[in-house]
mmCIF file of C-alpha atoms in Angstrom:
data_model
loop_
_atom_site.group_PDB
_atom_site.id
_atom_site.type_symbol
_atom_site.label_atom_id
_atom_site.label_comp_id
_atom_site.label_asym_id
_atom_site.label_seq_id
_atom_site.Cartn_x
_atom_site.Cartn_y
_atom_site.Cartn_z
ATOM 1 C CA UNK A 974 0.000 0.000 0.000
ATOM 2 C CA UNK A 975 2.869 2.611 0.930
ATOM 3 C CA UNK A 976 4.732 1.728 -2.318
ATOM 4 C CA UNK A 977 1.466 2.244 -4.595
ATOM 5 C CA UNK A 978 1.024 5.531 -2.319
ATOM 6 C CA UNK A 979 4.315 6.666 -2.962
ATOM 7 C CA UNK A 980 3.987 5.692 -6.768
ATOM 8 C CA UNK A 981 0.715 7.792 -7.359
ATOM 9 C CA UNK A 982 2.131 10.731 -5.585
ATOM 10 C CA UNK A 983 5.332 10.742 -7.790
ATOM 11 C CA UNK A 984 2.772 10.749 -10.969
ATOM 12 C CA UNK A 985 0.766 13.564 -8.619
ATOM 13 C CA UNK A 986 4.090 15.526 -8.371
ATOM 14 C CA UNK A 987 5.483 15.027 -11.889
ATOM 15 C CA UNK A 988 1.855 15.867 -13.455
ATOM 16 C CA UNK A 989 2.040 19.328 -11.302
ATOM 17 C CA UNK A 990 5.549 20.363 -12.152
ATOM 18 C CA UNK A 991 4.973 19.803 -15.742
ATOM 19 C CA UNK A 992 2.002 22.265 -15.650
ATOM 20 C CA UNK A 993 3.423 25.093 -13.269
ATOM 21 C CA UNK A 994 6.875 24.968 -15.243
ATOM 22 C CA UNK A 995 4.709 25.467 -18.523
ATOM 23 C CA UNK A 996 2.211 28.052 -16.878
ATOM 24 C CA UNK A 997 5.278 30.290 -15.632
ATOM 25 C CA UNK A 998 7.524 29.838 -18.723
ATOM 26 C CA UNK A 999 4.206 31.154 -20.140
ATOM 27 C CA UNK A 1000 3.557 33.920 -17.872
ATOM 28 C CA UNK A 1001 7.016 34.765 -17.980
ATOM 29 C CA UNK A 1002 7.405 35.630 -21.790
ATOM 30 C CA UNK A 1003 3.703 37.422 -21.500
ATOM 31 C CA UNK A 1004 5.305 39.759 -19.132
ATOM 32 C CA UNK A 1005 8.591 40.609 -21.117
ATOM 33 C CA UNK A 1006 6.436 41.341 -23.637
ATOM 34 C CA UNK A 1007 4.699 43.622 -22.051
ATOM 35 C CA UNK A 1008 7.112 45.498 -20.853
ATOM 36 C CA UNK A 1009 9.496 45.438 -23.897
ATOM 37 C CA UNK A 1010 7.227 46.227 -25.949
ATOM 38 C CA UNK A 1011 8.236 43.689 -28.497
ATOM 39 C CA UNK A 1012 6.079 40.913 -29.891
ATOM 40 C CA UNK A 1013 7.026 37.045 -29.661
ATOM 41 C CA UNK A 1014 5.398 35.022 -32.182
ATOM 42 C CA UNK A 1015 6.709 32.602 -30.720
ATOM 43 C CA UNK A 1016 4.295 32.700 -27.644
ATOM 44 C CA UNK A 1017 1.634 34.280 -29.281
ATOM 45 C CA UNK A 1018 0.845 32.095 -32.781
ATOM 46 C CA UNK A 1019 -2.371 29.633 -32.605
ATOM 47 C CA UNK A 1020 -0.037 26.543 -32.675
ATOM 48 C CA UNK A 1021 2.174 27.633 -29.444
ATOM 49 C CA UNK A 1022 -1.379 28.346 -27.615
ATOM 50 C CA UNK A 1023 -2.945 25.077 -28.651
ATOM 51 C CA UNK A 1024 0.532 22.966 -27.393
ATOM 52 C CA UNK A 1025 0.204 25.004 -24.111
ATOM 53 C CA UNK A 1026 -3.401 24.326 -23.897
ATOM 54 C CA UNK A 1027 -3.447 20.838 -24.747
ATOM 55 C CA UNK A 1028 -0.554 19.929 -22.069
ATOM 56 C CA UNK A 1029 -2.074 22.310 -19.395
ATOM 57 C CA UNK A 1030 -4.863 20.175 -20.008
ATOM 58 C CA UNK A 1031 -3.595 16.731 -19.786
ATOM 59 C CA UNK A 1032 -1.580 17.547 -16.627
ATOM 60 C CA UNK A 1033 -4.430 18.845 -14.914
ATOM 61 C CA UNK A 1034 -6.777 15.620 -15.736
ATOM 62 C CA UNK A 1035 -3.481 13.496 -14.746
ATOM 63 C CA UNK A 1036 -3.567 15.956 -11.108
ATOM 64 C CA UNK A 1037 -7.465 15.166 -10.756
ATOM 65 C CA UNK A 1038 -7.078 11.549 -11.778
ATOM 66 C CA UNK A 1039 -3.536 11.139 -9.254
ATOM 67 C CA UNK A 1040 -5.242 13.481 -6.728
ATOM 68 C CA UNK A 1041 -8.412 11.266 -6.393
ATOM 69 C CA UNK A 1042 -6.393 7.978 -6.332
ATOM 70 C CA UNK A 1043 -4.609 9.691 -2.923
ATOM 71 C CA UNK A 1044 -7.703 10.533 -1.294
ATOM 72 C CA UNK A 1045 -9.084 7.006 -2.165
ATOM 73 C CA UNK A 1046 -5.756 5.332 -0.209
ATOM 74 C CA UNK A 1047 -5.802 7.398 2.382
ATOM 75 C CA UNK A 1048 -9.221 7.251 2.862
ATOM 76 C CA UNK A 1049 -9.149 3.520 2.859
ATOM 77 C CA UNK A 1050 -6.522 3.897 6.088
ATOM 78 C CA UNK A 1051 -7.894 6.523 7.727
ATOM 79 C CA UNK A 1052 -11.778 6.436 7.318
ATOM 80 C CA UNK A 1053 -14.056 8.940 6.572
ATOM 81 C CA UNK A 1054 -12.698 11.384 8.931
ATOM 82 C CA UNK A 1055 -10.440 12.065 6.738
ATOM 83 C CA UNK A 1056 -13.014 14.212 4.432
ATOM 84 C CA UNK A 1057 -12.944 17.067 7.405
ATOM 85 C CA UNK A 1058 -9.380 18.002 7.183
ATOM 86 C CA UNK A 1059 -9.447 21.196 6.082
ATOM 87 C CA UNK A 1060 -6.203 21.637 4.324
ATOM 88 C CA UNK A 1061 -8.111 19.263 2.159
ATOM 89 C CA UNK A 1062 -11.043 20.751 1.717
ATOM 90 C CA UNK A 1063 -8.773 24.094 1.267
ATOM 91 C CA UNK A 1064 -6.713 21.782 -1.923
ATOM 92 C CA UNK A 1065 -10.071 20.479 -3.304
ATOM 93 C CA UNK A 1066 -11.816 23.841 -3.886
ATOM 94 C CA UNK A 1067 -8.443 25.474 -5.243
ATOM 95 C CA UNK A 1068 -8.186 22.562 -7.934
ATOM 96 C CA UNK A 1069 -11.934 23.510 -8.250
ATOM 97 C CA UNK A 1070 -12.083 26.820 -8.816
ATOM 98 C CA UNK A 1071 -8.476 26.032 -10.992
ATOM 99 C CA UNK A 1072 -10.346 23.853 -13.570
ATOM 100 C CA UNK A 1073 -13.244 25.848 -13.762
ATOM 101 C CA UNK A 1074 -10.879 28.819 -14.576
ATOM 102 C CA UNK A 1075 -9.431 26.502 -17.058
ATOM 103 C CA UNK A 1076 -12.245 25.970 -19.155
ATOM 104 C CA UNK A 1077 -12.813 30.105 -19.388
ATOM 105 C CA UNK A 1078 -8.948 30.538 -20.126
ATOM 106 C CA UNK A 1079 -9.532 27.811 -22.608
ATOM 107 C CA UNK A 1080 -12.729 28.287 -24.666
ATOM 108 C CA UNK A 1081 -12.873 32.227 -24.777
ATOM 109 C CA UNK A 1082 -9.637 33.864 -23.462
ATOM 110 C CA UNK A 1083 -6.941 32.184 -25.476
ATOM 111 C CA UNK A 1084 -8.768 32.043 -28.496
ATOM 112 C CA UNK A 1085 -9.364 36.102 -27.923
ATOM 113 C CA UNK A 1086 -5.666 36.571 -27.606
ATOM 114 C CA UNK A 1087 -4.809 34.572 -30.659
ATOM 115 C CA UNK A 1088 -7.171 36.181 -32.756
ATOM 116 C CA UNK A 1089 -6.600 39.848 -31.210
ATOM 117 C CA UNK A 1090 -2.190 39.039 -31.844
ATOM 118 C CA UNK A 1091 -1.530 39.798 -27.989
ATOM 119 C CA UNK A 1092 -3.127 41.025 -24.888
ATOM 120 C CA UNK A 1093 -2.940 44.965 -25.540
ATOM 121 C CA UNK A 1094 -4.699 44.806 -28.765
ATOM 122 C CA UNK A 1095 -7.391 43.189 -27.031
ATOM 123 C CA UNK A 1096 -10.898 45.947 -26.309
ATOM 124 C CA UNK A 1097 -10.561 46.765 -22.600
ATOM 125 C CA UNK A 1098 -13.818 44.179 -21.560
ATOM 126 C CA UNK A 1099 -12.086 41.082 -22.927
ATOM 127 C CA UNK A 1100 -8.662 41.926 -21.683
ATOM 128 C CA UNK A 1101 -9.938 42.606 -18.240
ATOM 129 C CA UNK A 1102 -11.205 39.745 -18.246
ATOM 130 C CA UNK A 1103 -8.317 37.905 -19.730
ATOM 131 C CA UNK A 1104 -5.884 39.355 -16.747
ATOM 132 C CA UNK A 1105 -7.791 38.474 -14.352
ATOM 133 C CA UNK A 1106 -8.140 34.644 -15.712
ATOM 134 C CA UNK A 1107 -4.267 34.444 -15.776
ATOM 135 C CA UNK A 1108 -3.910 35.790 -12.311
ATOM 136 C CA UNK A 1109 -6.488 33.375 -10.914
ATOM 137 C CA UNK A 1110 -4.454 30.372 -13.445
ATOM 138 C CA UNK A 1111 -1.265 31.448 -11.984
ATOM 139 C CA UNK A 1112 -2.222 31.681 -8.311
ATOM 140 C CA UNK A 1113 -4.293 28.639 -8.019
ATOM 141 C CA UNK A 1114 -1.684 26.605 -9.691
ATOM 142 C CA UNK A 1115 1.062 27.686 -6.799
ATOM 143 C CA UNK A 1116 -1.335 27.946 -4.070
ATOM 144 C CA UNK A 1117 -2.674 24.094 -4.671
ATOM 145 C CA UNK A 1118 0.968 23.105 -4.853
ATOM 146 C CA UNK A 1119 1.616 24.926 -1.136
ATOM 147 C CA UNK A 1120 -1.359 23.027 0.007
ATOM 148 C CA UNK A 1121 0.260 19.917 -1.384
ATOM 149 C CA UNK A 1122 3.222 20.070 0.666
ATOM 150 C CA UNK A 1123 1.828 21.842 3.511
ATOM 151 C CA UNK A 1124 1.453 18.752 5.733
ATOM 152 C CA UNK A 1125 2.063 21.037 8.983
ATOM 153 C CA UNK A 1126 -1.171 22.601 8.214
ATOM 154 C CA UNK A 1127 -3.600 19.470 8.533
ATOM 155 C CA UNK A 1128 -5.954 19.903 11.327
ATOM 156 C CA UNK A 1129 -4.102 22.949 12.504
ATOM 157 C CA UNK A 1130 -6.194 26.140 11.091
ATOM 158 C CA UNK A 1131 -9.805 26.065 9.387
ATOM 159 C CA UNK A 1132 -10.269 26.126 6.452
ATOM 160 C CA UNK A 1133 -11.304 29.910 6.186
ATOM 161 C CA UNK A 1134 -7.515 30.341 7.746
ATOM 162 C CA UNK A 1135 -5.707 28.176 5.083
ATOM 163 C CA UNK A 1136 -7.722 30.092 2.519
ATOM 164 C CA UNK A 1137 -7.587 33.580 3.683
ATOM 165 C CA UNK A 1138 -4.346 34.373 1.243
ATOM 166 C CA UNK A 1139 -5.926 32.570 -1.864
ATOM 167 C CA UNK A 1140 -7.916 36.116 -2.620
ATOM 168 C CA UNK A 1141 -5.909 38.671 -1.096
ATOM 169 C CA UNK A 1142 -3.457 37.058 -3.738
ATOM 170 C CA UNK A 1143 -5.866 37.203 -6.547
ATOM 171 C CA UNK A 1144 -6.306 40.842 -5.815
ATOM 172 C CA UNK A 1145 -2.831 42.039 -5.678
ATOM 173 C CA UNK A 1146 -1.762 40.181 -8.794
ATOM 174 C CA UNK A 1147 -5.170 41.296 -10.553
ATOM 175 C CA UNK A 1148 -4.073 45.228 -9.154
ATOM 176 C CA UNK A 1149 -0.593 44.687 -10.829
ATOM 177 C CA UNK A 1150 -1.216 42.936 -13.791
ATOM 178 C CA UNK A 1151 -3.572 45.553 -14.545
ATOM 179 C CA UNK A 1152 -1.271 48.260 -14.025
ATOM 180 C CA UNK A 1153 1.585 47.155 -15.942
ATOM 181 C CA UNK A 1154 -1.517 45.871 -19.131
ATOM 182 C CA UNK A 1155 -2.964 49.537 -18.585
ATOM 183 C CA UNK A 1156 0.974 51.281 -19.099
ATOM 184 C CA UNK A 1157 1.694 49.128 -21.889
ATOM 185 C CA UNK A 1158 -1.445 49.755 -23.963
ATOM 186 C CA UNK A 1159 -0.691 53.701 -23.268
ATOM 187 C CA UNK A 1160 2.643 53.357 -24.165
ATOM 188 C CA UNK A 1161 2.056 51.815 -27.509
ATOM 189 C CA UNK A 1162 -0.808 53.949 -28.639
ATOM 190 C CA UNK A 1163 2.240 56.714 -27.534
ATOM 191 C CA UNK A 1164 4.820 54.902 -29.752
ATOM 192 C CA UNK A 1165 1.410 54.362 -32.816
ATOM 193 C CA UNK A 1166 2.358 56.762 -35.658
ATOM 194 C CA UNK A 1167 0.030 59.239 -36.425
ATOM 195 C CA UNK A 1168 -2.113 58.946 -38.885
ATOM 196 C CA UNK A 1169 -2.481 60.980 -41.393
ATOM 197 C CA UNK A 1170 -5.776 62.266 -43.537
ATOM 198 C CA UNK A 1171 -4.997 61.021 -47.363
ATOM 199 C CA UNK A 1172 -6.235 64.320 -48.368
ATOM 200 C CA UNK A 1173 -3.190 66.263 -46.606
ATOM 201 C CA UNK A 1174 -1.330 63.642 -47.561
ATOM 202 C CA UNK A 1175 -1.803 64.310 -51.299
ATOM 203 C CA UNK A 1176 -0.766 67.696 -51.082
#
Protein backbone atom coordinates (compact mmCIF):
# COMPACT_ATOMS: atom_id res chain seq x y z
CA UNK A 1 0.00 0.00 0.00
CA UNK A 2 2.87 2.61 0.93
CA UNK A 3 4.73 1.73 -2.32
CA UNK A 4 1.47 2.24 -4.60
CA UNK A 5 1.02 5.53 -2.32
CA UNK A 6 4.32 6.67 -2.96
CA UNK A 7 3.99 5.69 -6.77
CA UNK A 8 0.72 7.79 -7.36
CA UNK A 9 2.13 10.73 -5.58
CA UNK A 10 5.33 10.74 -7.79
CA UNK A 11 2.77 10.75 -10.97
CA UNK A 12 0.77 13.56 -8.62
CA UNK A 13 4.09 15.53 -8.37
CA UNK A 14 5.48 15.03 -11.89
CA UNK A 15 1.86 15.87 -13.45
CA UNK A 16 2.04 19.33 -11.30
CA UNK A 17 5.55 20.36 -12.15
CA UNK A 18 4.97 19.80 -15.74
CA UNK A 19 2.00 22.27 -15.65
CA UNK A 20 3.42 25.09 -13.27
CA UNK A 21 6.88 24.97 -15.24
CA UNK A 22 4.71 25.47 -18.52
CA UNK A 23 2.21 28.05 -16.88
CA UNK A 24 5.28 30.29 -15.63
CA UNK A 25 7.52 29.84 -18.72
CA UNK A 26 4.21 31.15 -20.14
CA UNK A 27 3.56 33.92 -17.87
CA UNK A 28 7.02 34.77 -17.98
CA UNK A 29 7.40 35.63 -21.79
CA UNK A 30 3.70 37.42 -21.50
CA UNK A 31 5.30 39.76 -19.13
CA UNK A 32 8.59 40.61 -21.12
CA UNK A 33 6.44 41.34 -23.64
CA UNK A 34 4.70 43.62 -22.05
CA UNK A 35 7.11 45.50 -20.85
CA UNK A 36 9.50 45.44 -23.90
CA UNK A 37 7.23 46.23 -25.95
CA UNK A 38 8.24 43.69 -28.50
CA UNK A 39 6.08 40.91 -29.89
CA UNK A 40 7.03 37.05 -29.66
CA UNK A 41 5.40 35.02 -32.18
CA UNK A 42 6.71 32.60 -30.72
CA UNK A 43 4.29 32.70 -27.64
CA UNK A 44 1.63 34.28 -29.28
CA UNK A 45 0.85 32.09 -32.78
CA UNK A 46 -2.37 29.63 -32.60
CA UNK A 47 -0.04 26.54 -32.68
CA UNK A 48 2.17 27.63 -29.44
CA UNK A 49 -1.38 28.35 -27.61
CA UNK A 50 -2.95 25.08 -28.65
CA UNK A 51 0.53 22.97 -27.39
CA UNK A 52 0.20 25.00 -24.11
CA UNK A 53 -3.40 24.33 -23.90
CA UNK A 54 -3.45 20.84 -24.75
CA UNK A 55 -0.55 19.93 -22.07
CA UNK A 56 -2.07 22.31 -19.40
CA UNK A 57 -4.86 20.18 -20.01
CA UNK A 58 -3.60 16.73 -19.79
CA UNK A 59 -1.58 17.55 -16.63
CA UNK A 60 -4.43 18.84 -14.91
CA UNK A 61 -6.78 15.62 -15.74
CA UNK A 62 -3.48 13.50 -14.75
CA UNK A 63 -3.57 15.96 -11.11
CA UNK A 64 -7.47 15.17 -10.76
CA UNK A 65 -7.08 11.55 -11.78
CA UNK A 66 -3.54 11.14 -9.25
CA UNK A 67 -5.24 13.48 -6.73
CA UNK A 68 -8.41 11.27 -6.39
CA UNK A 69 -6.39 7.98 -6.33
CA UNK A 70 -4.61 9.69 -2.92
CA UNK A 71 -7.70 10.53 -1.29
CA UNK A 72 -9.08 7.01 -2.17
CA UNK A 73 -5.76 5.33 -0.21
CA UNK A 74 -5.80 7.40 2.38
CA UNK A 75 -9.22 7.25 2.86
CA UNK A 76 -9.15 3.52 2.86
CA UNK A 77 -6.52 3.90 6.09
CA UNK A 78 -7.89 6.52 7.73
CA UNK A 79 -11.78 6.44 7.32
CA UNK A 80 -14.06 8.94 6.57
CA UNK A 81 -12.70 11.38 8.93
CA UNK A 82 -10.44 12.07 6.74
CA UNK A 83 -13.01 14.21 4.43
CA UNK A 84 -12.94 17.07 7.41
CA UNK A 85 -9.38 18.00 7.18
CA UNK A 86 -9.45 21.20 6.08
CA UNK A 87 -6.20 21.64 4.32
CA UNK A 88 -8.11 19.26 2.16
CA UNK A 89 -11.04 20.75 1.72
CA UNK A 90 -8.77 24.09 1.27
CA UNK A 91 -6.71 21.78 -1.92
CA UNK A 92 -10.07 20.48 -3.30
CA UNK A 93 -11.82 23.84 -3.89
CA UNK A 94 -8.44 25.47 -5.24
CA UNK A 95 -8.19 22.56 -7.93
CA UNK A 96 -11.93 23.51 -8.25
CA UNK A 97 -12.08 26.82 -8.82
CA UNK A 98 -8.48 26.03 -10.99
CA UNK A 99 -10.35 23.85 -13.57
CA UNK A 100 -13.24 25.85 -13.76
CA UNK A 101 -10.88 28.82 -14.58
CA UNK A 102 -9.43 26.50 -17.06
CA UNK A 103 -12.25 25.97 -19.16
CA UNK A 104 -12.81 30.11 -19.39
CA UNK A 105 -8.95 30.54 -20.13
CA UNK A 106 -9.53 27.81 -22.61
CA UNK A 107 -12.73 28.29 -24.67
CA UNK A 108 -12.87 32.23 -24.78
CA UNK A 109 -9.64 33.86 -23.46
CA UNK A 110 -6.94 32.18 -25.48
CA UNK A 111 -8.77 32.04 -28.50
CA UNK A 112 -9.36 36.10 -27.92
CA UNK A 113 -5.67 36.57 -27.61
CA UNK A 114 -4.81 34.57 -30.66
CA UNK A 115 -7.17 36.18 -32.76
CA UNK A 116 -6.60 39.85 -31.21
CA UNK A 117 -2.19 39.04 -31.84
CA UNK A 118 -1.53 39.80 -27.99
CA UNK A 119 -3.13 41.03 -24.89
CA UNK A 120 -2.94 44.97 -25.54
CA UNK A 121 -4.70 44.81 -28.77
CA UNK A 122 -7.39 43.19 -27.03
CA UNK A 123 -10.90 45.95 -26.31
CA UNK A 124 -10.56 46.76 -22.60
CA UNK A 125 -13.82 44.18 -21.56
CA UNK A 126 -12.09 41.08 -22.93
CA UNK A 127 -8.66 41.93 -21.68
CA UNK A 128 -9.94 42.61 -18.24
CA UNK A 129 -11.21 39.74 -18.25
CA UNK A 130 -8.32 37.90 -19.73
CA UNK A 131 -5.88 39.36 -16.75
CA UNK A 132 -7.79 38.47 -14.35
CA UNK A 133 -8.14 34.64 -15.71
CA UNK A 134 -4.27 34.44 -15.78
CA UNK A 135 -3.91 35.79 -12.31
CA UNK A 136 -6.49 33.37 -10.91
CA UNK A 137 -4.45 30.37 -13.45
CA UNK A 138 -1.26 31.45 -11.98
CA UNK A 139 -2.22 31.68 -8.31
CA UNK A 140 -4.29 28.64 -8.02
CA UNK A 141 -1.68 26.60 -9.69
CA UNK A 142 1.06 27.69 -6.80
CA UNK A 143 -1.33 27.95 -4.07
CA UNK A 144 -2.67 24.09 -4.67
CA UNK A 145 0.97 23.10 -4.85
CA UNK A 146 1.62 24.93 -1.14
CA UNK A 147 -1.36 23.03 0.01
CA UNK A 148 0.26 19.92 -1.38
CA UNK A 149 3.22 20.07 0.67
CA UNK A 150 1.83 21.84 3.51
CA UNK A 151 1.45 18.75 5.73
CA UNK A 152 2.06 21.04 8.98
CA UNK A 153 -1.17 22.60 8.21
CA UNK A 154 -3.60 19.47 8.53
CA UNK A 155 -5.95 19.90 11.33
CA UNK A 156 -4.10 22.95 12.50
CA UNK A 157 -6.19 26.14 11.09
CA UNK A 158 -9.81 26.07 9.39
CA UNK A 159 -10.27 26.13 6.45
CA UNK A 160 -11.30 29.91 6.19
CA UNK A 161 -7.52 30.34 7.75
CA UNK A 162 -5.71 28.18 5.08
CA UNK A 163 -7.72 30.09 2.52
CA UNK A 164 -7.59 33.58 3.68
CA UNK A 165 -4.35 34.37 1.24
CA UNK A 166 -5.93 32.57 -1.86
CA UNK A 167 -7.92 36.12 -2.62
CA UNK A 168 -5.91 38.67 -1.10
CA UNK A 169 -3.46 37.06 -3.74
CA UNK A 170 -5.87 37.20 -6.55
CA UNK A 171 -6.31 40.84 -5.82
CA UNK A 172 -2.83 42.04 -5.68
CA UNK A 173 -1.76 40.18 -8.79
CA UNK A 174 -5.17 41.30 -10.55
CA UNK A 175 -4.07 45.23 -9.15
CA UNK A 176 -0.59 44.69 -10.83
CA UNK A 177 -1.22 42.94 -13.79
CA UNK A 178 -3.57 45.55 -14.55
CA UNK A 179 -1.27 48.26 -14.03
CA UNK A 180 1.59 47.16 -15.94
CA UNK A 181 -1.52 45.87 -19.13
CA UNK A 182 -2.96 49.54 -18.59
CA UNK A 183 0.97 51.28 -19.10
CA UNK A 184 1.69 49.13 -21.89
CA UNK A 185 -1.44 49.76 -23.96
CA UNK A 186 -0.69 53.70 -23.27
CA UNK A 187 2.64 53.36 -24.17
CA UNK A 188 2.06 51.81 -27.51
CA UNK A 189 -0.81 53.95 -28.64
CA UNK A 190 2.24 56.71 -27.53
CA UNK A 191 4.82 54.90 -29.75
CA UNK A 192 1.41 54.36 -32.82
CA UNK A 193 2.36 56.76 -35.66
CA UNK A 194 0.03 59.24 -36.43
CA UNK A 195 -2.11 58.95 -38.89
CA UNK A 196 -2.48 60.98 -41.39
CA UNK A 197 -5.78 62.27 -43.54
CA UNK A 198 -5.00 61.02 -47.36
CA UNK A 199 -6.24 64.32 -48.37
CA UNK A 200 -3.19 66.26 -46.61
CA UNK A 201 -1.33 63.64 -47.56
CA UNK A 202 -1.80 64.31 -51.30
CA UNK A 203 -0.77 67.70 -51.08
Amino acid sequence: MELMRMGVVYAHLIACCVAIGLVLTSDFAMIKQLITGKDDPAHSDKTHLDALKKTVLLALAALWVTGIGIVLLDYSVKGAVYFLNPKLQAKFLVVTLLTVNGFLLHSAVLPAITKAGSLVKMEVNARTLAVFAGVVSGVSWFYGAMLGIARPLSWKYSLGEIMFAYPLFICLGFIAMTLLVKWASNRAETLTPSRVSPALASL
